Every structure is written in structure tokens, then in C-alpha cells.
Short mmCIF file of C-alpha atoms in Angstrom, two decimals:
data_model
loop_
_atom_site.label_atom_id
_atom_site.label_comp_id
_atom_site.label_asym_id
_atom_site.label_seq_id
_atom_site.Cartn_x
_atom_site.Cartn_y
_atom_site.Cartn_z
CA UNK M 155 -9.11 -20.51 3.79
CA UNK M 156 -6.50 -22.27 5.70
CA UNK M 157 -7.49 -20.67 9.09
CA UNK M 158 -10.66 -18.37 8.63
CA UNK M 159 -10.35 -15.33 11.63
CA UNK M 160 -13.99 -14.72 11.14
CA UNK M 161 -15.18 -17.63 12.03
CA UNK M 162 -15.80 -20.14 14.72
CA UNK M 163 -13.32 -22.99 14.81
CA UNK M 164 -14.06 -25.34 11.83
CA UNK M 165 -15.40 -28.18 12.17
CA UNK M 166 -13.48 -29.59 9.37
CA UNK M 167 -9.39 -29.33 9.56
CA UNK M 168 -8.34 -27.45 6.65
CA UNK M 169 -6.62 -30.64 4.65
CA UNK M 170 -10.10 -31.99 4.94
CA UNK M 171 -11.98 -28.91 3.04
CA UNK M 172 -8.79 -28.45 0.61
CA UNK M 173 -9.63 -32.49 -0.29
CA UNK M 174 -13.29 -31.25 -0.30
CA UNK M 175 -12.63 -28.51 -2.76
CA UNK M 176 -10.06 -30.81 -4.63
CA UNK M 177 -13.24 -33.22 -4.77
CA UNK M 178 -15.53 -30.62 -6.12
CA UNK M 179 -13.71 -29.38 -9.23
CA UNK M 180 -12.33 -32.49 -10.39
CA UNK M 181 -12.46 -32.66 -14.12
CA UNK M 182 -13.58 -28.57 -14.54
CA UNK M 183 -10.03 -27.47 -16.27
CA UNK M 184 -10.65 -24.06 -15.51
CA UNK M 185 -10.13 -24.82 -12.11
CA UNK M 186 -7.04 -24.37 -10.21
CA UNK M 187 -7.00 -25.33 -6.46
CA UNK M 188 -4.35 -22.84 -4.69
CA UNK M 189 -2.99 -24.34 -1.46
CA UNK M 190 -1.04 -20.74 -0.71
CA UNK M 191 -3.29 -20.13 2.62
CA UNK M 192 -2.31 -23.56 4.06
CA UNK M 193 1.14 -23.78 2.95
CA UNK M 194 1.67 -20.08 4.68
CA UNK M 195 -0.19 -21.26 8.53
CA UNK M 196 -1.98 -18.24 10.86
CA UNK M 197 -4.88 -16.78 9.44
CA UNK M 198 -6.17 -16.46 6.81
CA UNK M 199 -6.61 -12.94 5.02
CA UNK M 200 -7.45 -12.25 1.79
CA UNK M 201 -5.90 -9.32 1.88
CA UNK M 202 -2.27 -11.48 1.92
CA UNK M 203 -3.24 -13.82 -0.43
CA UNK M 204 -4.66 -11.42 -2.93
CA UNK M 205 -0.90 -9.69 -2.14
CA UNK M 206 0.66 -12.88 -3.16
CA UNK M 207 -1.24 -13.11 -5.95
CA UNK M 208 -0.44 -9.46 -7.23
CA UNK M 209 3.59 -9.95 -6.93
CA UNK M 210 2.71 -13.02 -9.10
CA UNK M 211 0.55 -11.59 -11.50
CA UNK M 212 1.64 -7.69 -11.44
CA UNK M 213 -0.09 -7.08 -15.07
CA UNK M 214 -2.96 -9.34 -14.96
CA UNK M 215 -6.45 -8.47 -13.98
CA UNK M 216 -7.44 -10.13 -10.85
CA UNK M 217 -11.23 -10.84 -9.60
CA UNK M 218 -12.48 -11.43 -6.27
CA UNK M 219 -15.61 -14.07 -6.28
CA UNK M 220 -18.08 -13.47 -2.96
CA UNK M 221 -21.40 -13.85 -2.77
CA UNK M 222 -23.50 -10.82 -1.65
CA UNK M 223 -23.57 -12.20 2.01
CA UNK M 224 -19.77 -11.88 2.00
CA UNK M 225 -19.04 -9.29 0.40
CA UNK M 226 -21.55 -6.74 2.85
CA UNK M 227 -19.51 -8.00 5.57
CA UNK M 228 -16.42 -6.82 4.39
CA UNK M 229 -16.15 -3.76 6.19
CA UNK M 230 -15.29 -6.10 9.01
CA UNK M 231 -12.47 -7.71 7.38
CA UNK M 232 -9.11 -7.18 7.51
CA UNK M 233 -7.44 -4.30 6.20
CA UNK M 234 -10.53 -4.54 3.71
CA UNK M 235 -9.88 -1.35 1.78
CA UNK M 236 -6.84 -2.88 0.20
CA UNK M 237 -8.30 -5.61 -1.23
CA UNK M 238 -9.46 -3.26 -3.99
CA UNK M 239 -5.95 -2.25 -4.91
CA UNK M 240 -5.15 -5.31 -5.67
CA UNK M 241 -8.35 -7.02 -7.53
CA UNK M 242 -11.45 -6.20 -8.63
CA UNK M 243 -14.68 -7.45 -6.48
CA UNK M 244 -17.21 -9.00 -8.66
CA UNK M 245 -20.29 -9.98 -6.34
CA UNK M 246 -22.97 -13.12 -6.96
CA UNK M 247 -26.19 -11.14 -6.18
CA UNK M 248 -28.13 -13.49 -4.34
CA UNK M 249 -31.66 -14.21 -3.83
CA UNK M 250 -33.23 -11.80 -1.26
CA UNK M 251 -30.05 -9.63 -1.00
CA UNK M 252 -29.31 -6.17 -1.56
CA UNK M 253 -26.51 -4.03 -3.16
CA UNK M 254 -25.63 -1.74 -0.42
CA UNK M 255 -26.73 2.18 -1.10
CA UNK M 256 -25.41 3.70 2.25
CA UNK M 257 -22.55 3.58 4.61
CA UNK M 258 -18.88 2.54 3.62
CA UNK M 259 -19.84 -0.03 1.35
CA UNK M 260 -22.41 2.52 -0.55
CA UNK M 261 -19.67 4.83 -1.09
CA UNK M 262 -17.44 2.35 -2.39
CA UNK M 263 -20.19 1.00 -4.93
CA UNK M 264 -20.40 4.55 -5.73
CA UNK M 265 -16.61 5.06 -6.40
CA UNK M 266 -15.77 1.86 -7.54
CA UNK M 267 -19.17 0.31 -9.10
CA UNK M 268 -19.75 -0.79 -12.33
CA UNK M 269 -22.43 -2.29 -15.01
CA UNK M 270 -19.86 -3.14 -17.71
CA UNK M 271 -17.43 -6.64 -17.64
CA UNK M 272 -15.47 -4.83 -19.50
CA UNK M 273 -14.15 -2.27 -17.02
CA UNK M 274 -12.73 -5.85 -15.32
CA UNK M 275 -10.94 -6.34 -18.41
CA UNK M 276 -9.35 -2.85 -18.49
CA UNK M 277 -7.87 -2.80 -15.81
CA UNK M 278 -6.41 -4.84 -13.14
CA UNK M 279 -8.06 -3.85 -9.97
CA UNK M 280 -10.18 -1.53 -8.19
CA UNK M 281 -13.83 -1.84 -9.37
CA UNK M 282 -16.78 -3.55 -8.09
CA UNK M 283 -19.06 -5.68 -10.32
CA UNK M 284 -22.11 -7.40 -9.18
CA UNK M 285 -23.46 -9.92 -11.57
CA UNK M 286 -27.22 -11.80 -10.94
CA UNK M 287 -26.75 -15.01 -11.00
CA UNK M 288 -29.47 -17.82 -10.68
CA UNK M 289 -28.44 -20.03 -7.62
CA UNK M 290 -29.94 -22.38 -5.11
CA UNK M 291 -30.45 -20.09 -1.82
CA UNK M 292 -27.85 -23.36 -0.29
CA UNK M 293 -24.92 -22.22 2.43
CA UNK M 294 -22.95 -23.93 4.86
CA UNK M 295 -25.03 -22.87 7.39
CA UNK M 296 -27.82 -24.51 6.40
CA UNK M 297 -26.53 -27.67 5.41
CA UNK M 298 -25.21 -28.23 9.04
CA UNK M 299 -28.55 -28.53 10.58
CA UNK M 300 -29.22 -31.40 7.66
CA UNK M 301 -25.96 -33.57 8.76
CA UNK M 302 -26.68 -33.39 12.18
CA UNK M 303 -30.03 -34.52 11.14
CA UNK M 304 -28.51 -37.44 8.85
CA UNK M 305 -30.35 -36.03 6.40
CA UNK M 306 -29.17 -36.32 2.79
CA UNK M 307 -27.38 -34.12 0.86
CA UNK M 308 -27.78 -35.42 -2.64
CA UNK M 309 -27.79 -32.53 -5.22
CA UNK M 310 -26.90 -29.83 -2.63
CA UNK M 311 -22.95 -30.62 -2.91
CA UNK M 312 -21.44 -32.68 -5.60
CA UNK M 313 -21.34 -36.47 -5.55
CA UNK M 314 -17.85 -36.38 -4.24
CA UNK M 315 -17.51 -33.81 -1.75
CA UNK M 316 -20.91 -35.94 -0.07
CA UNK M 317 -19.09 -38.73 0.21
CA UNK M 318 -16.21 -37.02 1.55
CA UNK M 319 -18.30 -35.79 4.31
CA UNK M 320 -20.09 -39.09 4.63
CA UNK M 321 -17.62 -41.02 4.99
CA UNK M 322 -15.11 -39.10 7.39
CA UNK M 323 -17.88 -37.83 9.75
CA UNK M 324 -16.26 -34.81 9.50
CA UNK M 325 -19.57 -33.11 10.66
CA UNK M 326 -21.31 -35.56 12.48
CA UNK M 327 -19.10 -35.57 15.61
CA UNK M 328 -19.72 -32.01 16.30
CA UNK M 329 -23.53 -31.95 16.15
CA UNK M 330 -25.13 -29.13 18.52
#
């Protein structure tokens, strides 16, 4: 995200974190890093991108990667009902977390939920897929308190994006 809205200021600028990501998929050909949000300035939605992404692709099926944490916040986002017009929502279950079974997001697992990968394939947008995955519980949030620390981060990001971060301070200067 070029400029998140639901977030405090970054700590690192958004060329930074685009080199980070750049960093972390190097040599995984399946990869493609888009640039679209920071070419385009303002915030960031993903409503707009996904919108860019639909006039590009009008036949193709398009998926939506969040992590559970993400994706029950998205009644708070953005014109957030869109968003499954345009792409299907497939969500990495996390440790500890739970579908939702009540309010907005309930009734949109309800309308739009399903068990099969298939229904992603047979269509291009509008269902809701939530796939276990096993993971290391690791976020942003709690690598933060680790840099500040100068503690390492060896295995928690990949060998490049570390010493991206090591190396421009990128973190360091904005300890709490």
C-alpha cells in the first residue's frame, strides 16, 4: 500500500517497503510486484486497485489474500462491500482466530462463503474462501518491539528484507 488510511504514519516511506517487498520475492516467478498504489499517490484503497485490476482483467478470476486479522476488520474499510464484486476473498485462518458467525461479516460468510477452491475458479468474484494454513503467529506489530530492542530478526523475514531494514535504520529512528 502506497499510503495505508488505516494506519498510523509508516515508519517506512513507501519506496522503502516496495524495495522490501521487491527484496522478499526475488527469485519466486510467480511473483509479480505491482507498483499501481504508488504510481497513483493519496491513499490507498483496495477497493481502487482491485477496480484497476478488474478493467484489466474483466474475464479473469481475481483473489484477495488477507489474513484473518484483516479481513474481520473490513467492515471498516472503504467502500468494503465492493470489494466482493470485483474479487473473491480467500482468508489465511490464523492461529487463535475465528471465522466470524454474526454481524455483517457473518452474513456475508453466509452469502458468499465457501468450502470448495473450485467455486474461485468458476467464477470471477464474489465468494469468500478461508483456507488453514500453518504459519508462524509473526506480524509487524510484533517485530517492532524486537528492532527497537536490536534484537535479531533472523528467520522471521527473509535474509534480504533484514538487511534492508538493518542497514537503512528504517525502524530504528522511530523507536517508542
Amino acid at each position: 500500500a502506497g499510503n495505508p488510511p488505516h494506519r498510523d504514519p509508516c515508519l517506512a516511506a513507501p519506496e522503502l517497503r516496495l524495495q522490501m517487498v521487491r527484496a522478499a520475492v526475488a527469485g519466486q516467478g510467480a511473483f509479480v510486484v505491482d507498483e499501481r498504489e504508488m504510481r497513483r499517490g493519496g491513499v490507498s484503497y483496495t477497493v481502487d486497485t482491485l477496480l484497476d485490476l478488474r478493467a484489466e482483467h474483466p474475464q479473469r478470476s481475481l483473489c484477495l489474500l488477507l489474513g484473518m486479522d484483516a479481513f474481520l476488520g473490513m467492515p471498516h474499510w472503504h467502500r468494503w462491500r465492493e470489494i466482493f464484486e470485483l474479487a473473491h476473498v480467500v482468508v489465511a485462518h490464523r492461529p487463535g482466530w475465528k471465522a466470524p458467525i454474526t454481524g455483517p461479516l457473518g452474513e456475508v460468510m453466509v452469502d458468499r462463503g465457501t468450502g470448495s477452491v473450485r467455486d474461485l475458479h468458476q467464477s470471477k468474484a464474489g465468494r469468500i474462501y478461508v483456507h488453514a494454513v500453518t504459519q508462524l503467529e509473526i506480524s509487524s506489530t510484533d517485530l517492532r518491539p524486537l528492532l527497537y530492542a536490536n534484537r535479531a530478526l533472523r528467520y522471521l523475514v527473509p535474509d534480504a528484507v533484514r538487511e534492508l531494514i538493518v542497514t537503512t535504520g528504517c525502524y530504528a529512528q522511530h523507536q517508542r
